[in-house]
PDB file of C-alpha atoms in Angstrom:
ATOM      1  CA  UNK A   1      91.843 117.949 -35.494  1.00  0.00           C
ATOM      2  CA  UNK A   2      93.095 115.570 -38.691  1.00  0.00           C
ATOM      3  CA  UNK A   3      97.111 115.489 -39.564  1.00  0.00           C
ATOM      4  CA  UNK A   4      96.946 117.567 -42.307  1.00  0.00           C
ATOM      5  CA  UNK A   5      94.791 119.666 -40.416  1.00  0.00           C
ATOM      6  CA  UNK A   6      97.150 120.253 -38.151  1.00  0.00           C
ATOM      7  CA  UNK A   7     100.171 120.564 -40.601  1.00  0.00           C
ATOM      8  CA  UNK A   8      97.848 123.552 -42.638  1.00  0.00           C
ATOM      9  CA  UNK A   9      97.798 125.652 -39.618  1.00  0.00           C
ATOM     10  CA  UNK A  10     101.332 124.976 -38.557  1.00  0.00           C
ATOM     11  CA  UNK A  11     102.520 125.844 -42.272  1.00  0.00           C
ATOM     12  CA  UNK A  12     100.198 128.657 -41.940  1.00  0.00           C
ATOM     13  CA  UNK A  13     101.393 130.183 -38.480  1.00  0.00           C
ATOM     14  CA  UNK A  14     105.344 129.459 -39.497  1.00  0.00           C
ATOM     15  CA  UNK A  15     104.972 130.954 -42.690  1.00  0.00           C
ATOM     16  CA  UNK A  16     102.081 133.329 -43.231  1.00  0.00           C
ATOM     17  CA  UNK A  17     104.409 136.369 -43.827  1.00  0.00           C
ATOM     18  CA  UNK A  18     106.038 134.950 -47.219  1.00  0.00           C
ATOM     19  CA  UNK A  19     102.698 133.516 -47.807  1.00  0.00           C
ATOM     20  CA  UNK A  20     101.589 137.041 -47.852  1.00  0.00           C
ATOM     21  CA  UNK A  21     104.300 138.103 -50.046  1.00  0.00           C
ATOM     22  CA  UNK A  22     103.506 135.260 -52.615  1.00  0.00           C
ATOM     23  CA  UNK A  23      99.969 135.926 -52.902  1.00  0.00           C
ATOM     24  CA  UNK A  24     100.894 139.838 -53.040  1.00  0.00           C
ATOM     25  CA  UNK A  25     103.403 138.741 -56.225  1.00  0.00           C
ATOM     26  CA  UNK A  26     100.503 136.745 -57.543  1.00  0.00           C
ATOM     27  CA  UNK A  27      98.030 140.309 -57.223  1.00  0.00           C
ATOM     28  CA  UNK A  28     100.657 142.030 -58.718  1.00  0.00           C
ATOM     29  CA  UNK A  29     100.100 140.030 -62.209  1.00  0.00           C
ATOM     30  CA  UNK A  30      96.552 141.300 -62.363  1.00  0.00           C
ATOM     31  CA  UNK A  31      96.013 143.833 -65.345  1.00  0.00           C
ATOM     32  CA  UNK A  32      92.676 146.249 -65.201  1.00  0.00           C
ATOM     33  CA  UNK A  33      89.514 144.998 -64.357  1.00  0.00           C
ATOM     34  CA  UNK A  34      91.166 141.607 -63.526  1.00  0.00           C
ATOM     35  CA  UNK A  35      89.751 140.190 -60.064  1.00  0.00           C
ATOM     36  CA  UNK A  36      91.397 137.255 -58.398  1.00  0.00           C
ATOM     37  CA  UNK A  37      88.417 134.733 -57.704  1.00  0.00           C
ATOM     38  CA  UNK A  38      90.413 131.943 -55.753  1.00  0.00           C
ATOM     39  CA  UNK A  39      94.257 130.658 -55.155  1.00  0.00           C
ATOM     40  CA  UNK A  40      95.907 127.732 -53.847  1.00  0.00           C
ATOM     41  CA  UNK A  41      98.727 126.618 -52.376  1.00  0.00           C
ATOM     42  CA  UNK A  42     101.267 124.112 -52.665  1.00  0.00           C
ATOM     43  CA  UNK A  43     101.682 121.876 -49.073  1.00  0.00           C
ATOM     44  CA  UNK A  44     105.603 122.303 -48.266  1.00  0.00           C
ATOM     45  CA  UNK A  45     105.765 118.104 -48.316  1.00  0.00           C
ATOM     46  CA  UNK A  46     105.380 118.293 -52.171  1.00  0.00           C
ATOM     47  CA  UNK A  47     108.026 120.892 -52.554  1.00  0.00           C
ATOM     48  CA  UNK A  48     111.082 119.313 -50.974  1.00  0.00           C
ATOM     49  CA  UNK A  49     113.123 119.998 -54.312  1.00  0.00           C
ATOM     50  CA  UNK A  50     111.872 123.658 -55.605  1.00  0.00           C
ATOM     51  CA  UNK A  51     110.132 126.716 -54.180  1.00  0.00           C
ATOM     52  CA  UNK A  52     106.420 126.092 -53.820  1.00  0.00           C
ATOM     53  CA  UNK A  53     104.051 126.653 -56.309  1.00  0.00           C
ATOM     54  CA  UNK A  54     100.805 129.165 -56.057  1.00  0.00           C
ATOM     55  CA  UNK A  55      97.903 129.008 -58.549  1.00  0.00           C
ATOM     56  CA  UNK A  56      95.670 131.735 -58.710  1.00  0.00           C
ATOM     57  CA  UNK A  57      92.479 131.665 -60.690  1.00  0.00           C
ATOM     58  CA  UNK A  58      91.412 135.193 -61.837  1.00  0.00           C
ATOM     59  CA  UNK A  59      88.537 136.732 -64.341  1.00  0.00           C
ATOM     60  CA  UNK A  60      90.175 136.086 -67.506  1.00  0.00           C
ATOM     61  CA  UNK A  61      92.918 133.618 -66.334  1.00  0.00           C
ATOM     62  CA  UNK A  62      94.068 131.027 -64.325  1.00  0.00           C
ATOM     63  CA  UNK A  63      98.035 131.931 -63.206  1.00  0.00           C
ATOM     64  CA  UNK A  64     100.437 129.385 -62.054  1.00  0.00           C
ATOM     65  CA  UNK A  65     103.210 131.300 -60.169  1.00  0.00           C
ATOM     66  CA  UNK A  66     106.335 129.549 -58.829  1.00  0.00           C
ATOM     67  CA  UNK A  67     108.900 131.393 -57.084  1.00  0.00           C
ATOM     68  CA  UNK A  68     112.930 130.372 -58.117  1.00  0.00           C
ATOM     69  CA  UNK A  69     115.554 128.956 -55.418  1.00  0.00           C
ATOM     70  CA  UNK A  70     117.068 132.214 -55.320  1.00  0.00           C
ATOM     71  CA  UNK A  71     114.818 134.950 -55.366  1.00  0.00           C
ATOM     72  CA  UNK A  72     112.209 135.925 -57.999  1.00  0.00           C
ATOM     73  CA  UNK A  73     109.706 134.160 -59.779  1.00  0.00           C
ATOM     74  CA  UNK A  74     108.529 132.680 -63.215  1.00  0.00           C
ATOM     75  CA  UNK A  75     104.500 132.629 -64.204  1.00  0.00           C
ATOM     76  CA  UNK A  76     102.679 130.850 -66.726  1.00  0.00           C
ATOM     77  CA  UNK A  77      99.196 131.551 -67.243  1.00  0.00           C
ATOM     78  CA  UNK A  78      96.566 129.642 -69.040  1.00  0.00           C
ATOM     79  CA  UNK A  79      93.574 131.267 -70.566  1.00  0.00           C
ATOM     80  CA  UNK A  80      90.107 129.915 -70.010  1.00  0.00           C
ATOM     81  CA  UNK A  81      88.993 130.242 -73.747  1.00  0.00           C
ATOM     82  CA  UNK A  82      92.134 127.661 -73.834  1.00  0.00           C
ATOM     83  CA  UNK A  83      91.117 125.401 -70.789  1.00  0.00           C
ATOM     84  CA  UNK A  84      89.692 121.770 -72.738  1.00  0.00           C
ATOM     85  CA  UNK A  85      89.588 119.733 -68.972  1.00  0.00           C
ATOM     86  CA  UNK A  86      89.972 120.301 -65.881  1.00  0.00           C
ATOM     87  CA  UNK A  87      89.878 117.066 -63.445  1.00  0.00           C
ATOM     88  CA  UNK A  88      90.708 116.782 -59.090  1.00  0.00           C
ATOM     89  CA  UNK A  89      92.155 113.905 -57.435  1.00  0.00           C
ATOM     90  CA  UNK A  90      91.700 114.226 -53.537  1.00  0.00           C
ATOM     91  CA  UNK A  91      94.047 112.660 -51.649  1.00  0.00           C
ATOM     92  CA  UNK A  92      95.424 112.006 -47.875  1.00  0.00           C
ATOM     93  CA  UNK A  93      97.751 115.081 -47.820  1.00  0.00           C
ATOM     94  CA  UNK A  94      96.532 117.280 -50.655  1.00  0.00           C
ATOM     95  CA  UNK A  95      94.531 117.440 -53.878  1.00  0.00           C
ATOM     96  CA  UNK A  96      95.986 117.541 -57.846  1.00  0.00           C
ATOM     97  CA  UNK A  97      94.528 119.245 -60.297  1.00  0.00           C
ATOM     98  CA  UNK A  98      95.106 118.060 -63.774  1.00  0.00           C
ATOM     99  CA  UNK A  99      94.630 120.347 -67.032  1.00  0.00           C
ATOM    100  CA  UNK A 100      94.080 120.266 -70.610  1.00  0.00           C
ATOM    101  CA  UNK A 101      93.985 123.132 -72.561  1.00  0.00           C
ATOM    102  CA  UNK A 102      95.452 123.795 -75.772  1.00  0.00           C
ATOM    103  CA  UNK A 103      98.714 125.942 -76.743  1.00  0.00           C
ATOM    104  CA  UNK A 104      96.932 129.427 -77.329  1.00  0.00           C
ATOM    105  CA  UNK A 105      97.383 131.718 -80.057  1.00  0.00           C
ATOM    106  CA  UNK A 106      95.099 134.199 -81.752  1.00  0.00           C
ATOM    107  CA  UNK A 107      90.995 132.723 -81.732  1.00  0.00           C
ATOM    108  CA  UNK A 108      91.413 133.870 -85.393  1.00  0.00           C
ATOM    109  CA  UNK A 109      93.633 130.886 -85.972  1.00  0.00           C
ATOM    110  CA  UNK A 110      91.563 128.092 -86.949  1.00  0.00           C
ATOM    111  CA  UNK A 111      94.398 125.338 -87.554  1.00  0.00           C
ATOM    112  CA  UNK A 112      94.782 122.911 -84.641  1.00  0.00           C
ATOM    113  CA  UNK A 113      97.791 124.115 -82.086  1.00  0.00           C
ATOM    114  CA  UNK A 114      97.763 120.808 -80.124  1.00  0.00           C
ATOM    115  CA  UNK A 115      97.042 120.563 -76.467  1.00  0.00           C
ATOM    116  CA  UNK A 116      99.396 120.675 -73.396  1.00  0.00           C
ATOM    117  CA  UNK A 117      98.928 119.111 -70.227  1.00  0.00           C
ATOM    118  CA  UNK A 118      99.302 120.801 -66.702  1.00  0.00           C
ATOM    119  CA  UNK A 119      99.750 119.015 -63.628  1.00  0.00           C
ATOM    120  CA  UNK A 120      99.163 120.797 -60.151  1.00  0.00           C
ATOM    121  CA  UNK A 121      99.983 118.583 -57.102  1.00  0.00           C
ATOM    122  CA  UNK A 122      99.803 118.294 -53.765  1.00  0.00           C
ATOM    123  CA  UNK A 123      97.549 121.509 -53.269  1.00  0.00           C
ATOM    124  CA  UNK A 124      95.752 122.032 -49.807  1.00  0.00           C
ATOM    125  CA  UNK A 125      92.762 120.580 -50.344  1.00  0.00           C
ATOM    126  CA  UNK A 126      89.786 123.589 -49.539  1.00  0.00           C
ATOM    127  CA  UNK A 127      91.868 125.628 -51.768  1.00  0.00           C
ATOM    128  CA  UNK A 128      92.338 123.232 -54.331  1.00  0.00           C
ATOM    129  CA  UNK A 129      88.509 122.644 -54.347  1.00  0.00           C
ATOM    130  CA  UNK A 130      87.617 126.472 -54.999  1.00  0.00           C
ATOM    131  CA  UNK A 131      90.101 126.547 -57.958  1.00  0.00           C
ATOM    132  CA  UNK A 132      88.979 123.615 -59.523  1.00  0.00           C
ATOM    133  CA  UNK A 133      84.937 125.074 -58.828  1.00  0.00           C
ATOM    134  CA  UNK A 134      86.382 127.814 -61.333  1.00  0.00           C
ATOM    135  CA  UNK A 135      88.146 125.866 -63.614  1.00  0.00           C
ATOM    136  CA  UNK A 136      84.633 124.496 -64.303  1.00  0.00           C
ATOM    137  CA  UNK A 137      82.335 127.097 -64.480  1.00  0.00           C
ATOM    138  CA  UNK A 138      84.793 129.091 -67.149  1.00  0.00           C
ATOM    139  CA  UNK A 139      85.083 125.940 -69.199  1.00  0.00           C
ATOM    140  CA  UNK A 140      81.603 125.250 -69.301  1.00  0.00           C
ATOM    141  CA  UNK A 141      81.009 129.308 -69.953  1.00  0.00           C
ATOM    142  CA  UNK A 142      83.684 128.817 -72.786  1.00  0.00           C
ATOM    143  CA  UNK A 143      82.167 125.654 -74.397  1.00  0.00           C
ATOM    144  CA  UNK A 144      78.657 127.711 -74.557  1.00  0.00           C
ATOM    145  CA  UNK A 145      79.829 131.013 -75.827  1.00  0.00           C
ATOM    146  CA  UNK A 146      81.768 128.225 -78.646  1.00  0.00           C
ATOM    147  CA  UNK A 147      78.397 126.079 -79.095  1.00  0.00           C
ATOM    148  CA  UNK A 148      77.098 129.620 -79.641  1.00  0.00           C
ATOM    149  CA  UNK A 149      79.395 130.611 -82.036  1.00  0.00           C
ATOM    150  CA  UNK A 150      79.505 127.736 -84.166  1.00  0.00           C
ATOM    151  CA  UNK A 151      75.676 128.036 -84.691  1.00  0.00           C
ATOM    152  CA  UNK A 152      75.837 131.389 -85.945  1.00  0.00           C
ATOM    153  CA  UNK A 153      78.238 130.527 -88.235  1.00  0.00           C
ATOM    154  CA  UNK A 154      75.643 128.113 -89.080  1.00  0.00           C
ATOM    155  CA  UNK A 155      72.769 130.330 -89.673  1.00  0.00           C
ATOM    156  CA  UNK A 156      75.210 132.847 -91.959  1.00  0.00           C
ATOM    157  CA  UNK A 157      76.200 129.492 -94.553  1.00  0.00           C
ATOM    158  CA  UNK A 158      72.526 128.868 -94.661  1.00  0.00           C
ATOM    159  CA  UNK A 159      71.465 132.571 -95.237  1.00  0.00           C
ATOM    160  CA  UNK A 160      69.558 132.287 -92.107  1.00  0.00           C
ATOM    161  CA  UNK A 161      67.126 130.938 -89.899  1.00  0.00           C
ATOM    162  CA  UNK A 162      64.241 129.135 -91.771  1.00  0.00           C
ATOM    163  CA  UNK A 163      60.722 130.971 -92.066  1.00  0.00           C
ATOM    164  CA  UNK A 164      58.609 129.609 -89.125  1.00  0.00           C
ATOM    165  CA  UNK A 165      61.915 128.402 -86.622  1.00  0.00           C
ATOM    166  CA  UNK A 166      62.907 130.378 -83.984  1.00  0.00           C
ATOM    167  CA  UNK A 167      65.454 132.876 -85.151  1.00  0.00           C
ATOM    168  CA  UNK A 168      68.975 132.347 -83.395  1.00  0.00           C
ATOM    169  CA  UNK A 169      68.302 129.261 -81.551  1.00  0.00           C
ATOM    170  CA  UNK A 170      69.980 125.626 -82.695  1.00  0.00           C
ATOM    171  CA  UNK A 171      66.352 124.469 -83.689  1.00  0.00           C
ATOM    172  CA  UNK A 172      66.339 127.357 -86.108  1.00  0.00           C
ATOM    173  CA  UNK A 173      69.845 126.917 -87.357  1.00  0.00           C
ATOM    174  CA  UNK A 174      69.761 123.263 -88.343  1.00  0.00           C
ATOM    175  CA  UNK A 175      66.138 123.536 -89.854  1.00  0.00           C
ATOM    176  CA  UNK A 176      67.607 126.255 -92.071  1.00  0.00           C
ATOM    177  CA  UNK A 177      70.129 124.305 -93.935  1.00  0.00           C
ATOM    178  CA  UNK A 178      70.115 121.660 -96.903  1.00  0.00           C
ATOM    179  CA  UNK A 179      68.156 123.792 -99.572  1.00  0.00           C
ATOM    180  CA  UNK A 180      65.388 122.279 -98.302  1.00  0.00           C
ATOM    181  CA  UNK A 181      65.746 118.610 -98.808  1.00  0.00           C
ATOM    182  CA  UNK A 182      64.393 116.897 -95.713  1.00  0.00           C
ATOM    183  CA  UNK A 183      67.533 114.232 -95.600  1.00  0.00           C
ATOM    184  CA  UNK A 184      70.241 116.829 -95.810  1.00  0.00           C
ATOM    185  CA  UNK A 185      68.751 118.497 -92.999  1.00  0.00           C
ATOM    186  CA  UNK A 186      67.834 115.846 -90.918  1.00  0.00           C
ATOM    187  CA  UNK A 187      72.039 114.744 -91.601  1.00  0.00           C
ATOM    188  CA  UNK A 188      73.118 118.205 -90.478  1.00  0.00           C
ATOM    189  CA  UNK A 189      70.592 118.173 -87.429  1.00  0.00           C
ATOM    190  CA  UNK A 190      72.739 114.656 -86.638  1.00  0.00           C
ATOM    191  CA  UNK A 191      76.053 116.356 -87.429  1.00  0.00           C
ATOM    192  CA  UNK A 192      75.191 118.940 -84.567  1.00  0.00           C
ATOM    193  CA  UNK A 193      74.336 116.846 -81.960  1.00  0.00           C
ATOM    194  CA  UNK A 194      76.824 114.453 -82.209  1.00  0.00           C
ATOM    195  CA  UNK A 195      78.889 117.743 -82.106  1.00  0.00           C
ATOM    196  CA  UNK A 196      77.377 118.793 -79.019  1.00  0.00           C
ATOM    197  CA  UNK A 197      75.914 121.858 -80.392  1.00  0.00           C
ATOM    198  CA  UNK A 198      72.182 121.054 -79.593  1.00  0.00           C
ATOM    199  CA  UNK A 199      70.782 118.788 -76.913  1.00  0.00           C
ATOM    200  CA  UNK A 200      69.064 115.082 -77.321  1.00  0.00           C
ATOM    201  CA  UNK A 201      65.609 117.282 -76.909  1.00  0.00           C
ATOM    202  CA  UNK A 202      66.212 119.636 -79.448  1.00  0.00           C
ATOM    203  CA  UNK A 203      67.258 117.074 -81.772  1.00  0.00           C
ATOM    204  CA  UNK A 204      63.945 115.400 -81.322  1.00  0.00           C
ATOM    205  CA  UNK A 205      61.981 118.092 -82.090  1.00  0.00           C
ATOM    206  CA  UNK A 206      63.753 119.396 -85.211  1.00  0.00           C
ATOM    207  CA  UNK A 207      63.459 115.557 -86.578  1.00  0.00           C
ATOM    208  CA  UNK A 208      59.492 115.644 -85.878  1.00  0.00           C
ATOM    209  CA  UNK A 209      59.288 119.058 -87.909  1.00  0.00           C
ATOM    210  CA  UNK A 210      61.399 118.066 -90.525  1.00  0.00           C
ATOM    211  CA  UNK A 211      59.247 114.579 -91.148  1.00  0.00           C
ATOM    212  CA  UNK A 212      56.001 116.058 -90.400  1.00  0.00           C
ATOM    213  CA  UNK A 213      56.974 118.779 -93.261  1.00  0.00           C
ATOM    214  CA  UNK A 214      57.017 115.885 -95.558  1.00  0.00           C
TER     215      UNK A 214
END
């Protein structure tokens, strides 16, 4: 059996019961219809100096909780629709997660709130792998439902798709704008890919329509 191995299950078997308790504290946060998908945490060697830290990574959040030096505990919670990056170092002892994600506030709120950055060390490593396997697939769920929103915003400027396109697809949207002047479109087309809004594919084939319509 490896070191750290070894040190999990002895950290494990010593203290399992406040474990417990933690992970209990961190269920406790959950509102309706919430569902904890995965926690981690912190390996006692990172926490000489403060109480160790839990993360937990739930339906609609992901929930750092830390408990104080004498008795009770402060959360923070970070929102996936807020989650910009999400990256995991692995190392000898444990695994760090870093974050991005920007400072919240209503999705109403188009100005710019800035981004923060979250640092999550020394996590046991299996743990810290299932976390960060979230992390991912809400970001990347996130980024499409955004993608998606941004083109129907699209398709409303332009008064909808164009006759002949696909109706609600990126192909549709971009061939619908530029009152019809093959340039304009063909800029806007460019606009939304280098945006990440459609893919190198679907770029190609709204540039062949658009010069073949000429």
């Amino acid at each position: 059996m490896r070191q750290d191995d070894r040190e999990d299950e002895r950290e494990t078997n010593e203290e399992s019961g406040r474990l417990r308790a933690s992970i209990e504290d961190l269920r406790g946060l959950l509102v309706q219809g919430e569902r904890l998908e995965a926690y981690a945490v912190q390996r006692r060697i990172f926490a000489l100096l403060h109480r160790r830290l839990i993360v937990g990574a739930t339906s609609g959040r992901l929930i750092l909780l830390q408990r104080g030096l004498i008795g009770g505990f402060a959360p923070q919670d970070i929102r996936w629709q807020d989650l910009k990056d999400a990256r995991l170092t692995v190392g000898v002892f444990g695994s760090d997660i870093v974050l991005t994600a920007g400072r919240g506030g209503d999705l109403a709120v188009a100005t710019d709130q800035g981004n923060r950055s979250v640092v999550l060390t020394g996590l046991r490593k299996d743990q810290a792998g299932a976390i960060y396997r979230v992390c991912q697939a809400q970001e990347q769920a996130w980024r499409e439902k955004g993608r998606v929103r941004e083109i129907e915003e699209i398709r409303a400027r332009s008064g909808g798709s164009a006759i002949g396109s696909p109706a609600g697809t990126a192909e549709g949207a971009a061939l619908g704008l530029g009152d019809g002047n093959p340039a304009q479109r063909l800029q806007r087309a460019r606009e939304m890919l280098q945006r990440g809004l459609i893919t190198d594919s679907e770029y190609e084939s709204i540039k062949a329509k658009i010069v073949s319509g000429l």
